[in-house]
Amino acid sequence: MTDLNGLIVFVETFGCQMNESDSERIAGLLVAAGARLTDRPEDSQVTIVNTCAVRGKSEEKLFSYLGRLRSLKKKTGLRIVLAGCVAQLHRDRILDRNPEVDFILGPDNYHLLPELLERRLGRPRVFTAWSKDWREDERRLSLRRSPVSAFVTVMEGCDNFCAYCIVPFTRGREKFRPLRTVLDEVRILAGQGYKEIQFLGQNVNSYRDPDTGAVFPDLLRAADEIDGLEWIRFITSHPKNFGPELAEAMARSRHVCRQIHLPLQSGSSAVLERMKRSYSREEYLEKTRVLRSLLPGICLSTDIIVGFPGETESEFSETLGALDEIRFANIFSFRYSPRPHTSAAKLKDDVPFGVKRRRLMDVQQAQKAIQTRIHEGFIGRTIRVLCQGKSKKDGRVFSGRSEGYQVVNFRSEADVIGRFVQVRITSCGPYSLRGELAESP
Ligand code: SAH
Ligand code: SF4
Ligand code: F3S
């Protein structure tokens, strides 16, 4: 039995929801092995950095953070564990240039941590082997940060190799958790009082149960039957794998939210082809029409990349046109950056930085106007909100999410965290709705 004997650990997370969920798993594992958590690296004996490599900027942020940890290490002698996607991808570079790092640990190797930390090791050690196994025991130990909403990973990795994307090289090929164990976890969470779960995967709708061959709509239908759970969400869906069966499963369910994140990336079919996305603008639009006819009022969100190699001004304007036509409830937009190993890295990164920056601003301005108009349509309406937390500045201001995943802020005298409330929307900005409780909780 490993005993970390009160070792003080700090976990920092960069990147996507899967990394957040992995950090909860790491924290759970270490606490079960006798460690204690702190929320400051200064107070820690071990700092674990769970990293993201998806864009050039994510990496820059990480390496400057590591610089700060290096100075801290000189003062306090803390040990540093580099985990996650950068660890998987850049092990050699880190070994060469970051002597402050004690362990380099890829996403399939977190189970090794308690034992590694128990032993004292003097030089960087690397653990980045791929594994096809799911370690279910570890998932049970997860120390979730939210008492209201829980992440449940159903698959990991990606086989799509979109031309710009590094994820298949950091998370490996697709692997699927057995349906039985996913549903067991969801039942336990529902029993613990979680109101919302979010199924996670790089490409959730390519899910296939390794035991029975059940597909993602089957998983949704089964989760929908679990008592106590109110809201079910999932992220991320690839438009290529998004068919009518999934839309119908969503429409027939009682608990799957009318909300979906469906990354478009570009509104130009020519750019989509160069990105190797396997769908055209028209096919994407058709999918949104099916979704909206089966699920009236559904909130769509998306990811957009500007400045992909060779993107012309007229191709870019097709992206603006698509935003106008689809009217997403929310978007995440990025300037293209070339990533190692990807096929687009071989293309000339020929859209000048200034042009990428201007296109990004154009996209964000256009979306801001669209969201403001959508939000104005909510004023005067009363909507159901799941309260997630409260403001740090004012203890009577609470924050929650609507079914469409919009941020809703409201005042309440009573603590309503973890509860569903009815909020009458009174005002809005482009990024959130504000309102007041329509009934006393
Ligand atoms: N599995 C998900 C998420 C991928 S990463 C999916 O398929 O959608 C999240 C987002 O980062 C992507 O959707 C894309 O918009 C953006 N992204 C990925 N690689 C990028 C790159 N090289 N440059 C800029 N943005 C990138
Ligand atoms: Fe990356 Fe494409 Fe896979 Fe998404 S589907 S993780 S963008 S390769
Ligand atoms: Fe980043 Fe890895 Fe997630 S590259 S976006 S942390 S899968």
Short mmCIF file of C-alpha atoms and ligand atoms in Angstrom, two decimals:
data_model
loop_
_atom_site.label_atom_id
_atom_site.label_comp_id
_atom_site.label_asym_id
_atom_site.label_seq_id
_atom_site.Cartn_x
_atom_site.Cartn_y
_atom_site.Cartn_z
CA MET A 1 0.00 0.00 0.00
CA THR A 2 1.39 3.39 -0.96
CA ASP A 3 1.46 5.95 1.82
CA LEU A 4 2.23 9.52 0.89
CA ASN A 5 2.14 10.44 4.54
CA GLY A 6 0.58 13.90 4.30
CA LEU A 7 2.67 15.01 1.28
CA ILE A 8 1.40 18.47 0.25
CA VAL A 9 0.40 18.58 -3.40
CA PHE A 10 -0.75 21.36 -5.72
CA VAL A 11 -2.39 20.55 -9.08
CA GLU A 12 -2.49 23.18 -11.86
CA THR A 13 -4.57 22.57 -14.98
CA PHE A 14 -4.30 23.99 -18.48
CA GLY A 15 -6.47 22.97 -21.44
CA CYS A 16 -9.78 21.31 -22.09
CA GLN A 17 -12.49 19.72 -19.93
CA MET A 18 -10.78 16.35 -20.26
CA ASN A 19 -7.69 17.79 -18.63
CA GLU A 20 -9.83 19.28 -15.86
CA SER A 21 -11.39 15.89 -15.35
CA ASP A 22 -7.97 14.18 -15.39
CA SER A 23 -6.74 16.60 -12.74
CA GLU A 24 -9.70 15.64 -10.56
CA ARG A 25 -8.67 12.02 -11.05
CA ILE A 26 -5.03 12.77 -10.16
CA ALA A 27 -6.12 14.66 -7.03
CA GLY A 28 -8.39 11.78 -6.00
CA LEU A 29 -5.66 9.19 -6.48
CA LEU A 30 -3.13 11.14 -4.45
CA VAL A 31 -5.51 11.96 -1.60
CA ALA A 32 -6.52 8.30 -1.41
CA ALA A 33 -2.81 7.50 -1.08
CA GLY A 34 -2.45 9.89 1.87
CA ALA A 35 -1.51 13.21 0.23
CA ARG A 36 -3.02 16.59 1.15
CA LEU A 37 -4.02 19.22 -1.40
CA THR A 38 -3.14 22.89 -1.29
CA ASP A 39 -4.27 25.69 -3.59
CA ARG A 40 -0.87 27.41 -3.85
CA PRO A 41 2.32 26.05 -5.43
CA GLU A 42 4.29 28.01 -2.80
CA ASP A 43 2.88 25.76 -0.08
CA SER A 44 3.37 22.50 -1.95
CA GLN A 45 6.04 19.83 -1.74
CA VAL A 46 4.98 18.58 -5.16
CA THR A 47 3.38 20.62 -7.95
CA ILE A 48 1.71 18.74 -10.77
CA VAL A 49 1.13 20.67 -13.98
CA ASN A 50 -1.46 19.12 -16.28
CA THR A 51 -0.65 20.59 -19.68
CA CYS A 52 -2.23 21.39 -23.05
CA ALA A 53 -0.50 21.50 -26.44
CA VAL A 54 -3.40 22.31 -28.74
CA ARG A 55 -2.21 25.74 -29.89
CA GLY A 56 1.18 27.47 -29.96
CA LYS A 57 -0.15 29.90 -27.33
CA SER A 58 -1.11 27.10 -24.91
CA GLU A 59 2.50 25.91 -24.96
CA GLU A 60 3.97 29.39 -24.54
CA LYS A 61 1.80 29.88 -21.46
CA LEU A 62 3.00 26.59 -20.04
CA PHE A 63 6.70 27.21 -20.58
CA SER A 64 6.48 30.63 -18.94
CA TYR A 65 4.64 29.02 -15.99
CA LEU A 66 7.43 26.43 -15.75
CA GLY A 67 9.94 29.30 -15.60
CA ARG A 68 8.14 30.64 -12.52
CA LEU A 69 8.08 27.19 -10.91
CA ARG A 70 11.83 26.87 -11.54
CA SER A 71 12.50 29.98 -9.41
CA LEU A 72 10.12 28.70 -6.76
CA LYS A 73 11.88 25.34 -6.73
CA LYS A 74 15.18 27.08 -5.95
CA LYS A 75 13.57 28.59 -2.84
CA THR A 76 11.35 25.79 -1.57
CA GLY A 77 12.81 22.64 -3.16
CA LEU A 78 9.41 21.49 -4.43
CA ARG A 79 9.27 18.64 -6.94
CA ILE A 80 7.62 19.21 -10.31
CA VAL A 81 5.55 16.72 -12.27
CA LEU A 82 4.74 17.61 -15.86
CA ALA A 83 1.60 15.70 -16.88
CA GLY A 84 -0.79 15.69 -19.84
CA CYS A 85 -0.50 16.51 -23.51
CA VAL A 86 2.76 18.52 -23.55
CA ALA A 87 4.43 15.80 -21.50
CA GLN A 88 3.34 13.20 -24.04
CA LEU A 89 4.50 15.26 -26.99
CA HIS A 90 7.65 17.10 -25.94
CA ARG A 91 9.39 14.70 -23.58
CA ASP A 92 12.77 15.11 -25.28
CA ARG A 93 12.59 18.88 -25.37
CA ILE A 94 11.66 18.96 -21.67
CA LEU A 95 14.46 16.57 -20.76
CA ASP A 96 16.86 18.86 -22.62
CA ARG A 97 15.67 22.25 -21.51
CA ASN A 98 13.69 21.91 -18.32
CA PRO A 99 15.92 20.25 -15.72
CA GLU A 100 13.54 21.49 -13.00
CA VAL A 101 11.00 18.86 -14.06
CA ASP A 102 11.23 15.67 -11.98
CA PHE A 103 8.65 13.49 -13.75
CA ILE A 104 7.22 13.58 -17.25
CA LEU A 105 3.94 11.73 -17.28
CA GLY A 106 1.65 11.22 -20.31
CA PRO A 107 -2.17 10.97 -20.02
CA ASP A 108 -2.20 7.15 -19.85
CA ASN A 109 0.15 6.97 -16.85
CA TYR A 110 -1.45 8.86 -13.98
CA HIS A 111 -1.95 5.65 -12.00
CA LEU A 112 1.85 5.54 -11.48
CA LEU A 113 1.92 8.81 -9.57
CA PRO A 114 1.38 7.68 -5.95
CA GLU A 115 4.19 5.15 -6.14
CA LEU A 116 6.54 7.53 -7.96
CA LEU A 117 6.01 10.23 -5.37
CA GLU A 118 6.55 7.82 -2.52
CA ARG A 119 10.05 7.06 -3.78
CA ARG A 120 12.61 9.83 -3.84
CA LEU A 121 14.11 10.19 -7.29
CA GLY A 122 16.94 12.49 -8.21
CA ARG A 123 16.64 13.04 -11.96
CA PRO A 124 13.90 13.45 -14.53
CA ARG A 125 11.98 10.26 -15.20
CA VAL A 126 9.76 9.74 -18.22
CA PHE A 127 6.50 7.79 -18.35
CA THR A 128 4.69 8.31 -21.63
CA ALA A 129 3.75 4.82 -22.81
CA TRP A 130 0.34 4.43 -24.47
CA SER A 131 -2.17 2.10 -22.90
CA LYS A 132 -5.48 0.69 -24.06
CA ASP A 133 -6.62 -0.02 -20.50
CA TRP A 134 -9.16 1.98 -18.53
CA ARG A 135 -8.36 2.06 -14.87
CA GLU A 136 -11.85 2.15 -13.45
CA ASP A 137 -10.75 2.16 -9.81
CA GLU A 138 -8.97 5.43 -10.32
CA ARG A 139 -12.04 7.05 -11.85
CA ARG A 140 -14.04 6.12 -8.76
CA LEU A 141 -11.56 8.06 -6.63
CA SER A 142 -11.92 11.32 -8.62
CA LEU A 143 -12.06 14.39 -6.37
CA ARG A 144 -14.55 16.54 -8.23
CA ARG A 145 -14.37 20.28 -7.82
CA SER A 146 -18.03 20.95 -8.41
CA PRO A 147 -20.64 19.36 -6.13
CA VAL A 148 -23.26 20.06 -8.80
CA SER A 149 -21.92 19.06 -12.19
CA ALA A 150 -19.64 16.10 -12.93
CA PHE A 151 -17.51 15.12 -15.90
CA VAL A 152 -17.66 11.50 -17.04
CA THR A 153 -15.14 10.45 -19.67
CA VAL A 154 -16.57 7.93 -22.15
CA MET A 155 -13.81 7.81 -24.73
CA GLU A 156 -10.38 9.24 -25.26
CA GLY A 157 -8.17 9.89 -28.26
CA CYS A 158 -8.96 10.66 -31.85
CA ASP A 159 -8.64 8.92 -35.21
CA ASN A 160 -9.61 11.89 -37.35
CA PHE A 161 -6.30 13.62 -37.95
CA CYS A 162 -7.76 16.99 -38.92
CA ALA A 163 -4.93 18.73 -40.76
CA TYR A 164 -4.26 21.33 -38.04
CA CYS A 165 -4.76 19.25 -34.91
CA ILE A 166 -2.20 17.80 -32.52
CA VAL A 167 -4.67 15.90 -30.33
CA PRO A 168 -4.29 12.49 -32.08
CA PHE A 169 -0.57 12.75 -31.25
CA THR A 170 -1.08 13.67 -27.60
CA ARG A 171 -4.04 11.45 -26.73
CA GLY A 172 -3.42 8.62 -29.16
CA ARG A 173 -6.03 6.58 -31.02
CA GLU A 174 -9.66 6.33 -29.92
CA LYS A 175 -10.39 4.03 -26.99
CA PHE A 176 -13.81 3.51 -25.46
CA ARG A 177 -14.86 2.82 -21.90
CA PRO A 178 -17.32 -0.05 -21.41
CA LEU A 179 -20.92 1.19 -21.28
CA ARG A 180 -21.55 -0.78 -18.10
CA THR A 181 -18.85 1.05 -16.16
CA VAL A 182 -19.88 4.45 -17.53
CA LEU A 183 -23.45 3.87 -16.39
CA ASP A 184 -22.29 2.57 -12.99
CA GLU A 185 -20.34 5.79 -12.50
CA VAL A 186 -23.33 7.91 -13.52
CA ARG A 187 -25.60 6.03 -11.08
CA ILE A 188 -23.16 6.62 -8.24
CA LEU A 189 -22.95 10.33 -9.11
CA ALA A 190 -26.74 10.64 -9.26
CA GLY A 191 -26.91 8.91 -5.84
CA GLN A 192 -24.39 11.44 -4.48
CA GLY A 193 -26.68 14.28 -5.52
CA TYR A 194 -25.03 15.48 -8.74
CA LYS A 195 -27.66 17.18 -10.86
CA GLU A 196 -25.78 17.37 -14.12
CA ILE A 197 -23.26 15.19 -15.89
CA GLN A 198 -21.17 16.00 -18.92
CA PHE A 199 -19.96 13.07 -21.00
CA LEU A 200 -16.47 13.78 -22.26
CA GLY A 201 -14.43 12.60 -25.19
CA GLN A 202 -12.42 14.09 -28.03
CA ASN A 203 -15.08 12.72 -30.31
CA VAL A 204 -17.95 11.44 -28.13
CA ASN A 205 -20.26 10.51 -30.95
CA SER A 206 -17.89 7.94 -32.38
CA TYR A 207 -18.43 6.04 -29.09
CA ARG A 208 -18.85 2.27 -29.36
CA ASP A 209 -19.16 -0.01 -26.34
CA PRO A 210 -16.28 -2.51 -26.61
CA ASP A 211 -18.46 -5.23 -24.99
CA THR A 212 -21.75 -4.90 -26.83
CA GLY A 213 -21.19 -2.53 -29.76
CA ALA A 214 -23.77 -0.05 -28.36
CA VAL A 215 -23.32 3.42 -29.85
CA PHE A 216 -23.49 6.93 -28.38
CA PRO A 217 -27.28 7.38 -28.79
CA ASP A 218 -27.68 4.09 -26.83
CA LEU A 219 -25.53 5.52 -24.07
CA LEU A 220 -27.67 8.67 -23.95
CA ARG A 221 -30.89 6.64 -23.86
CA ALA A 222 -29.56 4.50 -20.98
CA ALA A 223 -28.29 7.50 -18.99
CA ASP A 224 -31.64 9.21 -19.49
CA GLU A 225 -33.29 6.44 -17.43
CA ILE A 226 -31.10 6.97 -14.38
CA ASP A 227 -33.05 8.36 -11.42
CA GLY A 228 -32.04 11.65 -9.86
CA LEU A 229 -30.11 13.03 -12.79
CA GLU A 230 -31.62 16.19 -14.26
CA TRP A 231 -29.33 17.40 -17.01
CA ILE A 232 -27.10 15.42 -19.38
CA ARG A 233 -24.63 17.10 -21.73
CA PHE A 234 -21.78 15.87 -23.89
CA ILE A 235 -18.70 17.34 -25.51
CA THR A 236 -17.23 17.21 -28.19
CA SER A 237 -19.23 15.94 -31.16
CA HIS A 238 -17.70 15.78 -34.60
CA PRO A 239 -20.18 16.95 -37.27
CA LYS A 240 -19.09 14.06 -39.50
CA ASN A 241 -20.40 11.54 -36.93
CA PHE A 242 -23.48 13.55 -36.06
CA GLY A 243 -26.52 11.86 -37.59
CA PRO A 244 -30.31 11.86 -37.19
CA GLU A 245 -30.19 8.94 -34.72
CA LEU A 246 -28.35 11.10 -32.21
CA ALA A 247 -30.66 14.09 -32.80
CA GLU A 248 -33.67 11.81 -32.29
CA ALA A 249 -32.21 10.30 -29.11
CA MET A 250 -31.75 13.84 -27.80
CA ALA A 251 -35.28 14.87 -28.80
CA ARG A 252 -36.91 11.82 -27.17
CA SER A 253 -34.95 12.05 -23.94
CA ARG A 254 -36.20 13.76 -20.82
CA HIS A 255 -32.84 14.89 -19.48
CA VAL A 256 -30.48 15.52 -22.40
CA CYS A 257 -30.12 19.29 -22.64
CA ARG A 258 -31.18 21.17 -25.72
CA GLN A 259 -27.63 22.29 -26.28
CA ILE A 260 -24.77 21.02 -28.39
CA HIS A 261 -21.20 22.01 -29.17
CA LEU A 262 -20.55 21.19 -32.81
CA PRO A 263 -17.21 22.55 -34.08
CA LEU A 264 -17.58 24.09 -37.53
CA GLN A 265 -13.98 25.44 -37.84
CA SER A 266 -14.64 27.26 -41.14
CA GLY A 267 -17.63 28.35 -43.20
CA SER A 268 -15.83 27.63 -46.46
CA SER A 269 -16.14 24.15 -48.01
CA ALA A 270 -12.76 24.61 -49.69
CA VAL A 271 -11.04 25.38 -46.36
CA LEU A 272 -12.91 22.52 -44.66
CA GLU A 273 -11.56 20.18 -47.30
CA ARG A 274 -8.02 21.42 -46.78
CA MET A 275 -8.57 20.98 -43.03
CA LYS A 276 -9.63 17.35 -43.72
CA ARG A 277 -12.88 17.80 -41.79
CA SER A 278 -14.94 15.40 -44.00
CA TYR A 279 -18.01 17.64 -44.29
CA SER A 280 -18.92 20.64 -46.39
CA ARG A 281 -20.54 23.91 -45.37
CA GLU A 282 -23.86 22.68 -46.83
CA GLU A 283 -23.70 19.38 -44.93
CA TYR A 284 -23.04 21.22 -41.68
CA LEU A 285 -25.95 23.60 -42.34
CA GLU A 286 -28.22 20.64 -43.04
CA LYS A 287 -27.29 19.08 -39.69
CA THR A 288 -28.18 22.30 -37.87
CA ARG A 289 -31.54 22.34 -39.68
CA VAL A 290 -32.29 18.75 -38.58
CA LEU A 291 -31.30 19.62 -35.02
CA ARG A 292 -33.47 22.72 -34.94
CA SER A 293 -36.51 20.99 -36.39
CA LEU A 294 -36.27 18.08 -33.92
CA LEU A 295 -35.22 20.21 -30.95
CA PRO A 296 -36.80 23.66 -31.26
CA GLY A 297 -34.88 26.29 -29.30
CA ILE A 298 -31.66 24.23 -29.13
CA CYS A 299 -28.56 26.31 -28.37
CA LEU A 300 -25.63 25.58 -30.67
CA SER A 301 -22.04 26.50 -29.96
CA THR A 302 -18.94 26.04 -32.07
CA ASP A 303 -15.18 26.43 -32.60
CA ILE A 304 -13.75 28.59 -35.38
CA ILE A 305 -10.18 28.77 -36.68
CA VAL A 306 -9.14 31.83 -38.70
CA GLY A 307 -6.08 32.08 -40.91
CA PHE A 308 -5.68 28.42 -41.86
CA PRO A 309 -2.99 28.13 -44.61
CA GLY A 310 -4.23 29.61 -47.87
CA GLU A 311 -7.45 31.08 -46.38
CA THR A 312 -8.43 33.90 -48.75
CA GLU A 313 -10.47 36.95 -47.84
CA SER A 314 -13.49 35.53 -49.62
CA GLU A 315 -13.15 32.14 -47.88
CA PHE A 316 -12.94 33.98 -44.58
CA SER A 317 -16.07 35.97 -45.38
CA GLU A 318 -17.90 32.65 -45.81
CA THR A 319 -17.16 31.99 -42.14
CA LEU A 320 -18.71 35.32 -41.20
CA GLY A 321 -21.69 34.43 -43.41
CA ALA A 322 -22.09 31.05 -41.67
CA LEU A 323 -22.11 32.73 -38.23
CA ASP A 324 -24.85 35.06 -39.45
CA GLU A 325 -26.88 32.22 -40.86
CA ILE A 326 -26.52 29.73 -37.99
CA ARG A 327 -26.61 32.24 -35.12
CA PHE A 328 -24.63 30.26 -32.56
CA ALA A 329 -25.33 30.88 -28.89
CA ASN A 330 -21.59 30.90 -28.24
CA ILE A 331 -18.33 30.40 -30.12
CA PHE A 332 -14.66 29.76 -29.30
CA SER A 333 -12.42 31.29 -31.94
CA PHE A 334 -8.71 30.88 -32.53
CA ARG A 335 -5.91 32.08 -34.79
CA TYR A 336 -4.40 29.14 -36.62
CA SER A 337 -0.98 28.09 -35.35
CA PRO A 338 1.05 25.27 -36.95
CA ARG A 339 1.53 22.25 -34.70
CA PRO A 340 4.23 19.60 -34.90
CA HIS A 341 3.43 16.26 -36.62
CA THR A 342 0.22 17.60 -38.20
CA SER A 343 -0.24 17.54 -41.98
CA ALA A 344 -0.96 21.29 -42.13
CA ALA A 345 2.46 21.97 -40.59
CA LYS A 346 3.88 21.06 -44.00
CA LEU A 347 1.86 23.83 -45.65
CA LYS A 348 3.15 27.38 -45.69
CA ASP A 349 1.65 29.35 -42.78
CA ASP A 350 0.99 32.13 -45.27
CA VAL A 351 -1.75 34.25 -43.69
CA PRO A 352 0.19 37.11 -42.04
CA PHE A 353 -0.18 37.47 -38.28
CA GLY A 354 -1.84 40.91 -38.65
CA VAL A 355 -4.45 39.45 -41.01
CA LYS A 356 -5.17 36.56 -38.63
CA ARG A 357 -5.53 39.04 -35.80
CA ARG A 358 -7.96 41.21 -37.77
CA ARG A 359 -10.01 38.18 -38.88
CA LEU A 360 -10.22 36.97 -35.29
CA MET A 361 -11.46 40.40 -34.22
CA ASP A 362 -14.01 40.42 -37.06
CA VAL A 363 -15.33 37.01 -36.00
CA GLN A 364 -15.55 38.03 -32.36
CA GLN A 365 -17.24 41.36 -33.16
CA ALA A 366 -19.80 39.66 -35.40
CA GLN A 367 -20.52 37.02 -32.77
CA LYS A 368 -20.81 39.61 -30.01
CA ALA A 369 -23.59 41.36 -31.94
CA ILE A 370 -25.36 38.03 -32.60
CA GLN A 371 -25.18 36.98 -28.95
CA THR A 372 -26.41 40.36 -27.75
CA ARG A 373 -29.47 40.02 -29.98
CA ILE A 374 -30.10 36.43 -28.85
CA HIS A 375 -29.79 37.46 -25.20
CA GLU A 376 -32.12 40.44 -25.64
CA GLY A 377 -34.77 37.96 -26.75
CA PHE A 378 -34.61 36.40 -23.27
CA ILE A 379 -35.50 39.62 -21.43
CA GLY A 380 -38.85 39.24 -19.67
CA ARG A 381 -38.77 35.42 -19.93
CA THR A 382 -38.49 33.14 -16.91
CA ILE A 383 -36.03 30.28 -17.37
CA ARG A 384 -34.80 27.30 -15.38
CA VAL A 385 -31.27 27.70 -14.07
CA LEU A 386 -28.97 25.25 -12.31
CA CYS A 387 -27.06 27.28 -9.74
CA GLN A 388 -23.35 26.41 -9.81
CA GLY A 389 -21.73 28.90 -7.45
CA LYS A 390 -21.66 32.38 -6.04
CA SER A 391 -19.77 35.57 -6.69
CA LYS A 392 -16.52 36.04 -4.78
CA LYS A 393 -17.25 39.76 -4.41
CA ASP A 394 -20.86 39.66 -3.30
CA GLY A 395 -22.13 36.60 -1.43
CA ARG A 396 -25.73 37.27 -2.50
CA VAL A 397 -24.97 37.13 -6.22
CA PHE A 398 -25.21 33.60 -7.61
CA SER A 399 -24.24 32.19 -10.95
CA GLY A 400 -25.70 29.30 -12.88
CA ARG A 401 -26.33 27.94 -16.34
CA SER A 402 -29.46 27.72 -18.41
CA GLU A 403 -30.33 24.52 -20.27
CA GLY A 404 -28.70 26.16 -23.31
CA TYR A 405 -25.50 26.62 -21.23
CA GLN A 406 -25.81 30.39 -21.00
CA VAL A 407 -24.34 32.01 -17.91
CA VAL A 408 -27.11 33.48 -15.71
CA ASN A 409 -26.35 35.74 -12.74
CA PHE A 410 -29.01 36.55 -10.14
CA ARG A 411 -29.46 37.68 -6.55
CA SER A 412 -30.72 35.43 -3.81
CA GLU A 413 -30.84 35.78 -0.04
CA ALA A 414 -30.81 32.00 0.41
CA ASP A 415 -27.89 29.79 -0.66
CA VAL A 416 -29.20 27.97 -3.75
CA ILE A 417 -25.98 26.32 -4.98
CA GLY A 418 -26.78 22.93 -6.48
CA ARG A 419 -30.47 23.73 -6.89
CA PHE A 420 -32.66 24.46 -9.87
CA VAL A 421 -34.27 27.89 -9.68
CA GLN A 422 -36.59 29.89 -11.91
CA VAL A 423 -34.98 33.17 -12.93
CA ARG A 424 -36.80 36.03 -14.66
CA ILE A 425 -34.33 37.65 -17.05
CA THR A 426 -34.19 41.42 -16.62
CA SER A 427 -31.03 42.47 -18.49
CA CYS A 428 -28.12 41.04 -20.43
CA GLY A 429 -24.71 41.54 -21.95
CA PRO A 430 -23.19 39.62 -24.87
CA TYR A 431 -21.73 36.94 -22.60
CA SER A 432 -24.29 36.51 -19.83
CA LEU A 433 -27.89 37.00 -18.73
CA ARG A 434 -28.95 38.72 -15.52
CA GLY A 435 -32.18 38.32 -13.65
CA GLU A 436 -34.05 37.84 -10.42
CA LEU A 437 -35.55 34.83 -8.71
CA ALA A 438 -39.08 34.31 -9.97
CA GLU A 439 -40.09 32.36 -6.88
CA SER A 440 -38.58 32.07 -3.42
CA PRO A 441 -36.42 28.95 -3.25
N1 SAH B 1 -11.97 17.23 -30.15
C1 SAH B 1 -12.47 18.49 -30.29
C2 SAH B 1 -11.57 19.61 -29.77
C3 SAH B 1 -10.29 19.83 -30.44
S1 SAH B 1 -9.25 21.08 -29.79
C4 SAH B 1 -12.95 18.71 -31.70
O1 SAH B 1 -12.76 17.91 -32.56
O2 SAH B 1 -13.59 19.70 -31.95
C5 SAH B 1 -10.33 22.46 -29.58
C6 SAH B 1 -10.30 23.47 -30.68
O3 SAH B 1 -9.01 24.06 -30.80
C7 SAH B 1 -10.57 22.93 -32.05
O4 SAH B 1 -11.92 22.70 -32.26
C8 SAH B 1 -10.01 24.01 -32.93
O5 SAH B 1 -10.96 25.02 -33.18
C9 SAH B 1 -8.88 24.58 -32.11
N2 SAH B 1 -7.58 24.20 -32.66
C10 SAH B 1 -7.06 22.95 -32.75
N3 SAH B 1 -5.86 22.98 -33.35
C11 SAH B 1 -5.60 24.28 -33.64
C12 SAH B 1 -4.49 24.95 -34.28
N4 SAH B 1 -3.45 24.29 -34.74
N5 SAH B 1 -4.58 26.30 -34.41
C13 SAH B 1 -5.65 26.98 -33.95
N6 SAH B 1 -6.70 26.40 -33.36
C14 SAH B 1 -6.68 25.06 -33.20
FE1 SF4 B 2 -8.50 17.32 -33.38
FE2 SF4 B 2 -10.09 16.87 -35.42
FE3 SF4 B 2 -9.74 15.00 -33.57
FE4 SF4 B 2 -11.08 17.20 -32.99
S1 SF4 B 2 -11.70 15.66 -34.50
S2 SF4 B 2 -9.49 16.23 -31.72
S3 SF4 B 2 -10.06 18.76 -34.18
S4 SF4 B 2 -8.19 15.74 -34.99
FE1 F3S B 3 -5.21 20.43 -25.01
FE2 F3S B 3 -4.76 17.87 -24.84
FE3 F3S B 3 -7.15 18.84 -24.35
S1 F3S B 3 -3.88 19.21 -26.35
S2 F3S B 3 -7.27 20.59 -25.70
S3 F3S B 3 -5.35 19.22 -23.17
S4 F3S B 3 -6.71 16.95 -25.41
#
